[in-house]
Amino acid sequence: METTIKWTGKMAFTGVTPSGHEIKMDAAPEVGGENTGARPTELLLNAVAGCTGIDIIMILHKMRLNPTSFHMDVKGDRADVEPKRFTKINIHYALEGELPEEKVVRAIQLSKDKYCSVSHSLNAEITVSYSINGVNGEQEL
């Protein structure tokens, strides 16, 4: 996989993904940016969630399960000193629908432990929790 990222002035950059989608990145005004795009660290958190979310939906569909709603709340803790890397990322998966807990847990575990290439590319502790139809799951993952 390859991409090219172009500097567009001040602290802004624009990239075009290999699949043809444009991504704008910029820094906060207090460090010389103009807030014209997402921070790279924001994109990283979204990438982790998006990767694992796609995995989970694909796995649930293979199990012939169709969530009616699915969202993730993601929290990233960063180190206080440079390079201020993510040290811990917590993802809470909130799913709705007729979904047996054991199958949801299996889908989450498969994504977390085996399939999500984005999370496996990071050096951060990643923890997860889940709820189904508003009820928090009982299993630790």
Coordinates of C-alpha atoms in Angstrom, one line a residue:
M1 CA 0.0 0.0 0.0
E2 CA 1.3 3.4 -0.9
T3 CA 0.1 7.0 -0.7
T4 CA 1.3 10.5 -1.2
I5 CA 0.7 13.3 1.2
K6 CA 1.1 16.9 -0.1
W7 CA 1.9 20.0 2.0
T8 CA -0.7 22.7 1.3
G9 CA 0.7 25.5 3.4
K10 CA 1.4 26.3 7.0
M11 CA 0.7 23.0 8.9
A12 CA -1.9 21.6 6.5
F13 CA -1.5 18.4 4.4
T14 CA -3.7 16.6 2.0
G15 CA -3.5 13.0 1.1
V16 CA -5.3 10.8 -1.4
T17 CA -5.7 7.3 -0.2
P18 CA -5.0 4.3 -2.5
S19 CA -8.8 3.9 -2.7
G20 CA -9.1 7.4 -4.0
H21 CA -10.4 9.3 -1.0
E22 CA -9.1 12.7 0.0
I23 CA -8.0 13.3 3.6
K24 CA -7.2 16.7 4.9
M25 CA -5.0 17.1 8.0
D26 CA -4.0 20.2 9.9
A27 CA -2.7 21.3 13.2
A28 CA -4.4 23.5 15.9
P29 CA -4.0 27.3 15.6
E30 CA -2.0 27.4 18.7
V31 CA 0.8 25.5 17.0
G32 CA 0.6 27.3 13.6
G33 CA -2.2 25.4 11.9
E34 CA -5.6 26.7 10.7
N35 CA -7.8 23.9 11.8
T36 CA -8.7 23.0 8.2
G37 CA -8.5 19.3 8.7
A38 CA -8.4 16.5 11.2
R39 CA -5.4 16.0 13.4
P40 CA -3.4 12.9 12.5
T41 CA -3.9 11.5 16.0
E42 CA -7.7 11.9 15.6
L43 CA -7.5 10.0 12.3
L44 CA -5.6 7.3 14.1
L45 CA -8.3 6.8 16.7
N46 CA -10.9 6.7 14.0
A47 CA -8.9 4.2 12.0
V48 CA -8.7 1.8 15.0
A49 CA -12.5 2.1 15.5
G50 CA -13.3 1.8 11.8
C51 CA -11.1 -1.2 11.3
T52 CA -12.5 -3.2 14.2
G53 CA -16.0 -2.0 13.4
I54 CA -15.7 -3.4 9.9
D55 CA -14.3 -6.7 11.2
I56 CA -17.2 -7.0 13.7
I57 CA -19.9 -6.3 11.1
M58 CA -18.3 -8.8 8.7
I59 CA -18.1 -11.5 11.3
L60 CA -21.6 -10.9 12.6
H61 CA -22.9 -11.1 9.0
K62 CA -21.1 -14.4 8.5
M63 CA -23.0 -15.6 11.6
R64 CA -26.2 -14.4 9.9
L65 CA -26.7 -11.7 12.5
N66 CA -27.7 -8.2 11.5
P67 CA -27.4 -5.4 14.1
T68 CA -30.0 -2.7 13.8
S69 CA -27.6 -0.1 15.3
F70 CA -23.9 0.0 16.1
H71 CA -21.7 2.7 17.4
M72 CA -18.4 2.9 19.2
D73 CA -17.2 5.3 21.9
V74 CA -13.4 5.5 21.7
K75 CA -11.1 7.1 24.3
G76 CA -7.4 7.4 23.7
D77 CA -4.9 8.2 26.5
R78 CA -1.6 9.8 25.4
A79 CA 1.8 10.0 27.1
D80 CA 2.6 13.4 28.7
V81 CA 6.0 13.7 27.0
E82 CA 7.0 13.7 23.4
P83 CA 6.2 11.8 21.2
K84 CA 2.9 11.8 23.2
R85 CA 2.0 8.4 21.7
F86 CA -1.2 6.7 22.6
T87 CA -0.5 4.5 25.6
K88 CA -4.1 3.1 26.0
I89 CA -7.1 3.0 23.8
N90 CA -10.5 2.0 25.1
I91 CA -13.3 1.1 22.7
H92 CA -16.9 0.5 23.9
Y93 CA -19.0 -1.2 21.3
A94 CA -22.7 -0.5 21.6
L95 CA -24.8 -2.8 19.5
E96 CA -28.6 -3.1 19.1
G97 CA -30.7 -5.9 17.7
E98 CA -31.4 -9.6 18.2
L99 CA -27.8 -10.5 19.0
P100 CA -26.8 -13.4 21.2
E101 CA -24.1 -12.2 23.6
E102 CA -21.7 -15.1 23.0
K103 CA -21.7 -14.3 19.3
V104 CA -21.1 -10.6 19.8
V105 CA -18.3 -11.4 22.2
R106 CA -16.7 -13.8 19.7
A107 CA -16.9 -11.2 16.9
I108 CA -15.2 -8.6 19.2
Q109 CA -12.5 -11.0 20.3
L110 CA -11.7 -12.1 16.8
S111 CA -11.3 -8.5 15.7
K112 CA -9.3 -7.5 18.8
D113 CA -7.0 -10.6 18.9
K114 CA -6.7 -11.6 15.2
Y115 CA -8.0 -9.4 12.4
C116 CA -7.7 -5.6 13.0
S117 CA -4.5 -4.7 11.3
V118 CA -4.7 -1.1 12.5
S119 CA -4.8 -1.9 16.2
H120 CA -2.1 -4.6 15.7
S121 CA 0.1 -1.9 14.1
L122 CA 0.1 0.2 17.3
N123 CA 2.1 0.0 20.5
A124 CA -0.8 0.9 22.8
E125 CA -2.8 -1.2 25.2
I126 CA -6.3 -1.6 23.7
T127 CA -9.2 -2.5 26.0
V128 CA -12.7 -3.1 25.0
S129 CA -16.2 -3.4 26.5
Y130 CA -19.6 -3.8 24.9
S131 CA -23.3 -3.4 25.4
I132 CA -26.2 -5.1 23.6
N133 CA -29.5 -3.3 23.5
G134 CA -28.3 -0.9 26.2
V135 CA -27.2 -3.7 28.6
N136 CA -23.5 -3.8 29.5
G137 CA -21.8 -7.1 28.7
E138 CA -20.7 -9.2 31.6
Q139 CA -17.6 -10.8 29.9
E140 CA -14.2 -9.2 30.2
L141 CA -12.5 -9.0 26.8

